[in-house]
CSV table of C-alpha atoms in Angstrom, one decimal:
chain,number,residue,atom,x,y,z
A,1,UNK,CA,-210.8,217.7,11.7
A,2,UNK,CA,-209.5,217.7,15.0
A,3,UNK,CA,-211.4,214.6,15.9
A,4,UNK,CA,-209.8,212.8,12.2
A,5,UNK,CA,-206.3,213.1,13.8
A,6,UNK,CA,-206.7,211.6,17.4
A,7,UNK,CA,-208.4,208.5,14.9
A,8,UNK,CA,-204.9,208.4,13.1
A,9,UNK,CA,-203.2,208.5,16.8
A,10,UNK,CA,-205.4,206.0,18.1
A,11,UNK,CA,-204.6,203.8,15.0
A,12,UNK,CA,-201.1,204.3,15.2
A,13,UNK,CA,-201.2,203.7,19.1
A,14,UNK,CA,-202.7,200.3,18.5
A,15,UNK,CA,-200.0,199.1,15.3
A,16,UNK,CA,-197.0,200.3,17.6
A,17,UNK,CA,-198.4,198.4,20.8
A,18,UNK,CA,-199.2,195.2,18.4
A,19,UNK,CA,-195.3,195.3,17.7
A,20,UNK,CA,-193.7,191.7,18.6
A,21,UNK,CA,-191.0,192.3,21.6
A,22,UNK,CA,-188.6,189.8,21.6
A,23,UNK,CA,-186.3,189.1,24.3
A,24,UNK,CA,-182.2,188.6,23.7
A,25,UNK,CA,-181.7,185.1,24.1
A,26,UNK,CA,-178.2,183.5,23.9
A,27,UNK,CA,-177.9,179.7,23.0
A,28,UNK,CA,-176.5,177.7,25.9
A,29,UNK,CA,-175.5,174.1,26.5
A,30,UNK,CA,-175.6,174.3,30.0
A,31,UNK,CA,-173.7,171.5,31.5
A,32,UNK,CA,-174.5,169.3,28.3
A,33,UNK,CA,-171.7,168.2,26.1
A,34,UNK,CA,-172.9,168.0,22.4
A,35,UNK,CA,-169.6,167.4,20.3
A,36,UNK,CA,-170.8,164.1,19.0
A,37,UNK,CA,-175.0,163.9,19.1
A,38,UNK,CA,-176.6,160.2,17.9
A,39,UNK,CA,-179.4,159.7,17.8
A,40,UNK,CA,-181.2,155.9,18.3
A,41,UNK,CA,-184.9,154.6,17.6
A,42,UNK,CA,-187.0,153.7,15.0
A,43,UNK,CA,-189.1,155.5,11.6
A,44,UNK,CA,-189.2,158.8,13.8
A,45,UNK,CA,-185.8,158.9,14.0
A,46,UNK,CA,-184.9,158.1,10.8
A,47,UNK,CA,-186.8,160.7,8.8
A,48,UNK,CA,-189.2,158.1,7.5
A,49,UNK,CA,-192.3,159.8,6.3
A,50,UNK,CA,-195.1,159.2,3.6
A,51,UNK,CA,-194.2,155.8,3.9
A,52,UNK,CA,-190.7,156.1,3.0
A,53,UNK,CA,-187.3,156.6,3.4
A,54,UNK,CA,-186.0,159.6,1.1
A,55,UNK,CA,-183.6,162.5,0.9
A,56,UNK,CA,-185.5,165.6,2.5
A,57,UNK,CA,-187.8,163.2,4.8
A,58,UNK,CA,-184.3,162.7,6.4
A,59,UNK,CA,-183.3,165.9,6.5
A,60,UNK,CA,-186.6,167.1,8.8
A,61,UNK,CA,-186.2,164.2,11.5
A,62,UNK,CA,-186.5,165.2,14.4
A,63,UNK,CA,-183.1,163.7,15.2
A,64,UNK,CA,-181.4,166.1,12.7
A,65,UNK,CA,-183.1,169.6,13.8
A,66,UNK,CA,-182.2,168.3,17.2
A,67,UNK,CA,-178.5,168.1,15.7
A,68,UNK,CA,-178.8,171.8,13.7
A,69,UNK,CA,-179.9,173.6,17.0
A,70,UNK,CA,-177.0,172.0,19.4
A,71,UNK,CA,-174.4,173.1,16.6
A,72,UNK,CA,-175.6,176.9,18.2
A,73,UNK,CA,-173.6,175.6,21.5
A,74,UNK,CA,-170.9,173.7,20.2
A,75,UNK,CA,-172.6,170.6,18.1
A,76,UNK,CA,-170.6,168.9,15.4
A,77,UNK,CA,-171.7,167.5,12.1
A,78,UNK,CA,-174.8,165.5,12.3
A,79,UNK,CA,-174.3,162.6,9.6
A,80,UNK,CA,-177.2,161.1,7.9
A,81,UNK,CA,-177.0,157.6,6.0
A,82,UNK,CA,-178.5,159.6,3.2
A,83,UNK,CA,-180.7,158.1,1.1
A,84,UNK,CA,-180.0,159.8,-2.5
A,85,UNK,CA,-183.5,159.4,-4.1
A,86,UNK,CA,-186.6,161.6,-3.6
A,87,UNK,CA,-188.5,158.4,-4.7
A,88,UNK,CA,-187.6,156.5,-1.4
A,89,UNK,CA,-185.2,153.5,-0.6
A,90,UNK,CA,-188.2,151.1,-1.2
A,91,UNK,CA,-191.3,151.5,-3.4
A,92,UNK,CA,-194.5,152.5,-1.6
A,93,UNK,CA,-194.1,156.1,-1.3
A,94,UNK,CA,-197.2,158.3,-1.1
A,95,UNK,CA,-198.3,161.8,-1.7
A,96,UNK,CA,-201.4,164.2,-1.6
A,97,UNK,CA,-203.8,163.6,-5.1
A,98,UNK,CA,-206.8,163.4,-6.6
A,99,UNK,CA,-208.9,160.2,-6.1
A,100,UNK,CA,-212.6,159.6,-7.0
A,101,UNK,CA,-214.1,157.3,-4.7
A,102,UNK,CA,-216.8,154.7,-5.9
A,103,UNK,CA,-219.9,157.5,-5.8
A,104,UNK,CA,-218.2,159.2,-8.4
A,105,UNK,CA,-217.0,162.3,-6.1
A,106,UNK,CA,-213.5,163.0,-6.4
A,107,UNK,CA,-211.5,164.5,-3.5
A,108,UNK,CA,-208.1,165.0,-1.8
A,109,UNK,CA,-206.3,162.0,0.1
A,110,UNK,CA,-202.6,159.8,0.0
A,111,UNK,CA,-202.4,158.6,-3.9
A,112,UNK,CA,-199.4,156.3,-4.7
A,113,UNK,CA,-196.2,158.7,-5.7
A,114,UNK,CA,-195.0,156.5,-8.4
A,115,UNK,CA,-191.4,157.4,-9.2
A,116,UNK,CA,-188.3,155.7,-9.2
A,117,UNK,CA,-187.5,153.8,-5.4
A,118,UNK,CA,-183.8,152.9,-4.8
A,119,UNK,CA,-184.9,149.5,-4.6
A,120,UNK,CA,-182.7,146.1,-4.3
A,121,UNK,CA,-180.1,145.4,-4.5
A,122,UNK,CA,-178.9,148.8,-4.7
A,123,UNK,CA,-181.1,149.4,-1.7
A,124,UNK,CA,-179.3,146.8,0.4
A,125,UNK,CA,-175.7,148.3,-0.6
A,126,UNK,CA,-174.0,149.6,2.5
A,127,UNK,CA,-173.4,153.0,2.1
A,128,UNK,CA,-169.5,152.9,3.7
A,129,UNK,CA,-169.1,155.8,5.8
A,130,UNK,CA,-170.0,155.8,10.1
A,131,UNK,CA,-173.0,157.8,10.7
A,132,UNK,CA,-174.7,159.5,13.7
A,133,UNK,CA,-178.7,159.0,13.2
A,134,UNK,CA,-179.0,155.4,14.1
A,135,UNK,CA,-182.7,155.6,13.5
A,136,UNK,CA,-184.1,152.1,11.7
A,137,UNK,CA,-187.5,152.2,10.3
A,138,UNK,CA,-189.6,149.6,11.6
A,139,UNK,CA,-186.9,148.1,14.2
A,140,UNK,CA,-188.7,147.5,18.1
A,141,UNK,CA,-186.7,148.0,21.0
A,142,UNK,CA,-185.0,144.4,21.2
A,143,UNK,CA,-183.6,144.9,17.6
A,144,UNK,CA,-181.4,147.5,18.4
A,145,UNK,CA,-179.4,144.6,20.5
A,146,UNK,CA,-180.2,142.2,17.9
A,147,UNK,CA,-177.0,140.2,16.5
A,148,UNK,CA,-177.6,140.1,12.5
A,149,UNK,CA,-179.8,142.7,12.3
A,150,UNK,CA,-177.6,144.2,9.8
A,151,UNK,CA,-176.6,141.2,7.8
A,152,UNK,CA,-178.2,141.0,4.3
A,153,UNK,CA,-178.3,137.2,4.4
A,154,UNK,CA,-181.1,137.8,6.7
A,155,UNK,CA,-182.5,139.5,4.2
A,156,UNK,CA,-182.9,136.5,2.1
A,157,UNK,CA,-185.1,134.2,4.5
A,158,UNK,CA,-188.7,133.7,5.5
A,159,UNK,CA,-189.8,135.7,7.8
A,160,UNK,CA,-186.4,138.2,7.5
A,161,UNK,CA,-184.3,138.2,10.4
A,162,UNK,CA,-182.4,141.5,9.1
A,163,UNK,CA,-184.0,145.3,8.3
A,164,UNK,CA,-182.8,146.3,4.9
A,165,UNK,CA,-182.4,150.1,6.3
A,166,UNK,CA,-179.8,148.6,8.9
A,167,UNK,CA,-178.3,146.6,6.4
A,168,UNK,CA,-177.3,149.9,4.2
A,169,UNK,CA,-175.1,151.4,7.5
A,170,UNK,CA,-174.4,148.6,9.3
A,171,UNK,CA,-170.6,148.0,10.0
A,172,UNK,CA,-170.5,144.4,9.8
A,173,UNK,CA,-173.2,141.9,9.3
A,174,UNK,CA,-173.3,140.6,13.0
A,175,UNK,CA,-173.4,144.0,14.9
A,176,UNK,CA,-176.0,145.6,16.3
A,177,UNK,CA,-177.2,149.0,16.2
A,178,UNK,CA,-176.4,149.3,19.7
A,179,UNK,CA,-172.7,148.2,19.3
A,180,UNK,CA,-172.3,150.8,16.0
A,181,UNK,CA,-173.7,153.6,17.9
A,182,UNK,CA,-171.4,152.7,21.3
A,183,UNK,CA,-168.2,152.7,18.9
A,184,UNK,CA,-169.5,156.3,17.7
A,185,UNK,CA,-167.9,157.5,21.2
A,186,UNK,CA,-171.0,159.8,21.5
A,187,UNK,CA,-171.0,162.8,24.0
A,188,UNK,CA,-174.8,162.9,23.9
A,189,UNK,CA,-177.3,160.9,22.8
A,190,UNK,CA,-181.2,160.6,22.0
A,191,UNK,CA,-183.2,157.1,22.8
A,192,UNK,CA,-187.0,156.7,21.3
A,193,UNK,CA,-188.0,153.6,20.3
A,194,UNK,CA,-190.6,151.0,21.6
A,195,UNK,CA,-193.7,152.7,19.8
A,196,UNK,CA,-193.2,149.5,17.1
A,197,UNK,CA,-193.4,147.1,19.9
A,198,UNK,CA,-197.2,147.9,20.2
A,199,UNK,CA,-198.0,149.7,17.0
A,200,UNK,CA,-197.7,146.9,14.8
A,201,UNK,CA,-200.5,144.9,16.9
A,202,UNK,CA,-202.4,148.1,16.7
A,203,UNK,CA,-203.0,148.8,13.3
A,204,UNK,CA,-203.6,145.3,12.1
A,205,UNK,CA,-206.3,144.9,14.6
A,206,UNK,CA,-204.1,142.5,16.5
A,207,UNK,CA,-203.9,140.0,13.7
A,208,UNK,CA,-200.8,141.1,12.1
A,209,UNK,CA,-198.4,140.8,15.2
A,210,UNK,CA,-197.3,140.8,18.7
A,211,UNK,CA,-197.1,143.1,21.7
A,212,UNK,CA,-193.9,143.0,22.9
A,213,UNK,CA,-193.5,141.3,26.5
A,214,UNK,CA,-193.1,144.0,29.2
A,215,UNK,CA,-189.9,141.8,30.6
A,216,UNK,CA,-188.1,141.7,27.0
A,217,UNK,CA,-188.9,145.6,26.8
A,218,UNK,CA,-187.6,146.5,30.1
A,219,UNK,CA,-184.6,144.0,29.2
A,220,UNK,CA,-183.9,145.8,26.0
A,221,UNK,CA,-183.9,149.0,27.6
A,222,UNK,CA,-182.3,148.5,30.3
A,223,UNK,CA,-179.1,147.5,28.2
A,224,UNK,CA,-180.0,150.6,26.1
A,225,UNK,CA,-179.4,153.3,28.8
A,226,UNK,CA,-176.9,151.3,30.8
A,227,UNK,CA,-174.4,151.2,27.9
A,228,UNK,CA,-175.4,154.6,26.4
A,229,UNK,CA,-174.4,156.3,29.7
A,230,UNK,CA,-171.4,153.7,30.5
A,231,UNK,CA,-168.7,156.4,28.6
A,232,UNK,CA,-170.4,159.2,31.0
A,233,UNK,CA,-172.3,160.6,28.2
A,234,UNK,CA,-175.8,162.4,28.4
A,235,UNK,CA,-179.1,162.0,26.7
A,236,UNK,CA,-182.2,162.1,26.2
A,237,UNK,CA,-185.2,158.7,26.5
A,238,UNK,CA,-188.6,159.8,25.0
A,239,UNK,CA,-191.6,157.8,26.4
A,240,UNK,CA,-193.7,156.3,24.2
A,241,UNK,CA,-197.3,157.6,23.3
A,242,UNK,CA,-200.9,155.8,23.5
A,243,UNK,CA,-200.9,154.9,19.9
A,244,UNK,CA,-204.9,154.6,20.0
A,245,UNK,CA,-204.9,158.1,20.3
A,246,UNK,CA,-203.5,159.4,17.1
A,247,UNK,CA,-205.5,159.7,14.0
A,248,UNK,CA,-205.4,156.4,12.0
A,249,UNK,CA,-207.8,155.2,14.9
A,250,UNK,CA,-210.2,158.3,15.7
A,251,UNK,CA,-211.0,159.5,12.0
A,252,UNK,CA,-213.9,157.3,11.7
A,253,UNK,CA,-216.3,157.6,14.5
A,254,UNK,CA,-217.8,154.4,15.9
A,255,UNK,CA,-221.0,156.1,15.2
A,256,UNK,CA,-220.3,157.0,11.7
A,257,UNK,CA,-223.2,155.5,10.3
A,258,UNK,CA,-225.8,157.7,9.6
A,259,UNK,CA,-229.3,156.2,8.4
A,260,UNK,CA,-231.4,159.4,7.0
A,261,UNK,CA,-234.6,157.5,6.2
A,262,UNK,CA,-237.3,155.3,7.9
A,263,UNK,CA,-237.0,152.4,5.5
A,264,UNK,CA,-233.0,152.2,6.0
A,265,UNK,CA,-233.7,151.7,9.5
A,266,UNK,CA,-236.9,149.2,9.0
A,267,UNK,CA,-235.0,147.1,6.4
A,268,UNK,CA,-231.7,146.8,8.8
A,269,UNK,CA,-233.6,146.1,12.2
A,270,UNK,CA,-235.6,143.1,10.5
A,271,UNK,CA,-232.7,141.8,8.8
A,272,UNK,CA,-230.9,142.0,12.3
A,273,UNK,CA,-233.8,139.8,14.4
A,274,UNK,CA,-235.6,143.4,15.5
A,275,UNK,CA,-233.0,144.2,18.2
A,276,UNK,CA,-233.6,139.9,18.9
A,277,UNK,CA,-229.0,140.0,19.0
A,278,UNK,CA,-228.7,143.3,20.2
A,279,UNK,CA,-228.8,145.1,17.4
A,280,UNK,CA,-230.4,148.1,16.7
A,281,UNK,CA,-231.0,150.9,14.5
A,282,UNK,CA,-232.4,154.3,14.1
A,283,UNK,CA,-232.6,157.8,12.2
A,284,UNK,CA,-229.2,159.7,12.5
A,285,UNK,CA,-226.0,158.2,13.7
A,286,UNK,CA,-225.4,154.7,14.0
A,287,UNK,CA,-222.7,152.2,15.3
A,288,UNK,CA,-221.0,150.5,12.7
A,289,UNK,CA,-221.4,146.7,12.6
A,290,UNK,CA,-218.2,144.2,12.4
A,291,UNK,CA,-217.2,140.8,13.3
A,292,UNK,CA,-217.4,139.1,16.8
A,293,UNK,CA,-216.2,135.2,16.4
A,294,UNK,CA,-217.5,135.3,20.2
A,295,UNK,CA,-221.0,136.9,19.1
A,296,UNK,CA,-224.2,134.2,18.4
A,297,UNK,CA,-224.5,135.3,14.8
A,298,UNK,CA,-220.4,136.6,14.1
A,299,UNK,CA,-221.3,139.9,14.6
A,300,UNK,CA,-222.4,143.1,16.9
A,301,UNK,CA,-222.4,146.5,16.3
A,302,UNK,CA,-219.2,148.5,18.0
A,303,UNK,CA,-218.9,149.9,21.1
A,304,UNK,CA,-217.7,153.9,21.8
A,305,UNK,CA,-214.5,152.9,23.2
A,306,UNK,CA,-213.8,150.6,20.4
A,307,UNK,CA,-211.8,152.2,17.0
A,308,UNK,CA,-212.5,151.6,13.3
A,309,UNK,CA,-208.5,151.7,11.5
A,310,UNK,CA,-208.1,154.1,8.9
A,311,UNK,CA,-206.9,151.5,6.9
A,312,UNK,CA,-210.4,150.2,6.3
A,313,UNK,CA,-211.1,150.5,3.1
A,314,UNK,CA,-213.8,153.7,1.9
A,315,UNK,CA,-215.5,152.8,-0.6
A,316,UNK,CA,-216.5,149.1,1.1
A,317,UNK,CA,-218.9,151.4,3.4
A,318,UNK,CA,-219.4,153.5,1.0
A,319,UNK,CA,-220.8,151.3,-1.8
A,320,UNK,CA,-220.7,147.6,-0.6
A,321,UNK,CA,-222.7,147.8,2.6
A,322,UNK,CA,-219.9,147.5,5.5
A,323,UNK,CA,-220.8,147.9,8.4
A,324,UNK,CA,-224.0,148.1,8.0
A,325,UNK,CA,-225.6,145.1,5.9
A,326,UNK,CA,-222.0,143.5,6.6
A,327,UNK,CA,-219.4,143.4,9.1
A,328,UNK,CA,-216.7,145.1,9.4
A,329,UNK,CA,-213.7,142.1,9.6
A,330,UNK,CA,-211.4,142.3,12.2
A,331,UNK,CA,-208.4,143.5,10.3
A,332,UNK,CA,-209.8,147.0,10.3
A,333,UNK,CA,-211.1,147.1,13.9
A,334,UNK,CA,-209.6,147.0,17.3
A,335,UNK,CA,-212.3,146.1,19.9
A,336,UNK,CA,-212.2,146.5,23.7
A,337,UNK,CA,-209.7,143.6,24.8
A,338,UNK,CA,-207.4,144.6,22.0
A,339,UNK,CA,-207.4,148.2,23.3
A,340,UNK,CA,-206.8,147.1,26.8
A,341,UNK,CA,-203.8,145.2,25.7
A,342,UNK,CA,-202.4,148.1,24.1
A,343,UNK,CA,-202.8,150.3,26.8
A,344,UNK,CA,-201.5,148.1,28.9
């Protein structure tokens, strides 16, 4: 019996020591001044999320927690240019579903939301109020000094000179964001953007655009902070990521195709001049092939420090021989100079 009740105590001993302790903290702004927060940049300041611009995306930027926990040491009122739809401003919103690939196996991945998107015009109405989260999907860091940026006409040409999130909070159709978020008379402020001046180049596989020069990015910057700080205000610049490293170009392994029988391997090493272009193949994990205009035959098998883009499409590995009995096109694929560019 005796031996039953210094178990309990022991038990008890343990839940009481497991107890969280939590230290007394009181909020402090330090020497910071954070009457009037704005925040600048791009998608990640905005909100922007499943590939849209909606109500409660908004709400969880990280510009507007930012705001919420500043209002503990004297913060004001964070303003949003709220988008009033759960559907998004524009169509293309996406959510987690049920898909079944082209084997027949159905599984869990991004399915299109449906739903009823803002859309235009309505979408390119300004909203009429002065906000604080000056965060424009899809801008780079010269648009934020951009003239027109804002102006809907732009809207209308080919390629668009204007961003049709801008365009809804703009406060006339020749400012720029930077000029809108100067006449906010901010106390402090919050700078990240630059991560579309490589991204875009990044996850077309360097076909669908341009890195931005390093001389208009430190020009656009530079005007940035100068004029951010010119009032005495504080702030905040975030540096900007290696985008290879994220997930849209690690998911698939370079190596990610797996041959699990002899004939497999026969059939693709005689088709591929039996190792005659460097190419070879063997039981277990493979490199993928894909397209190399500089390449004898148009094609080589990847290398390790090469990325395969998430974008590429499943079921064309799956079921119609990509990568193996045909190349991977360059769209999906960013190979070693690309990468190179983009770190640099």
């Amino acid at each position: 019996m005796k031996s039953r009740y210094i178990a309990y105590f022991l038990l008890l001993l343990v839940a009481v020591s497991c107890e969280p302790k939590l230290d007394d903290y009181t909020p402090s702004a330090g020497d910071a001044d954070f009457t009037k927060y704005i925040s600048l940049g791009n998608s990640l300041t905005a909100g922007y999320s499943n590939s849209a611009l909606y109500t409660s995306g908004q709400s969880y930027s990280y510009a507007n927690i930012l705001a919420k926990q500043f209002q503990l040491v004297g913060g004001g009122d964070f303003v949003l240019p709220v988008v009033s739809n759960e559907d998004g401003l524009l169509a293309g919103k996406m959510k987690l579903g049920i898909s079944t690939n082209c084997l027949g196996v159905a599984s869990l991945g991004p399915i299109p939301a449906g739903g009823t998107p803002t859309g235009y015009p309505a979408a390119a109405m300004p909203i009429g109020y002065p906000v604080n989260n000056f965060g424009v999907p899809g801008a780079k860091s010269y648009h934020l000094v951009a003239p027109g940026y804002g102006n809907p006409d732009g809207l209308l040409v080919a390629p668009p000179t204007a961003n049709p999130y801008f365009v809804r909070f703009a406060s006339a159709p020749n400012t720029t964001i930077l000029a809108d978020a100067m006449a906010a008379n901010a106390t402090f402020f919050s700078l990240w953007i630059g991560n579309n001046d490589v991204l875009g180049y990044s996850t077309s596989g360097g076909m669908g655009d341009i890195i931005t020069s390093q001389e208009m990015f430190t020009g656009a910057l530079t005007t940035l902070v100068t004029n951010l700080t010119s009032n005495g205000a504080k702030g905040v610049v975030a540096n900007i990521p290696d985008v290879t490293s994220v997930p849209f170009f690690t998911t698939i392994p370079y190596n990610g195709l797996v041959l699990t029988r002899q004939g497999q391997v026969d059939s693709l090493n005689i088709a591929y001049g039996s190792g005659a272009f460097g190419i070879n193949f063997a039981l277990g994990q493979n490199a993928f092939i894909i397209s190399d205009p500089t390449s004898p035959i148009q094609m080589r098998q990847i290398k390790s420090n090469e990325f395969i883009l998430l974008s590429l499409p499943q079921d064309s590995i799956r079921c119609k021989g990509w990568g193996s009995k045909k190349a991977i096109p360059g769209m999906y694929t960013l190979v070693e100079s690309e990468v190179n560019a983009v770190k640099s």
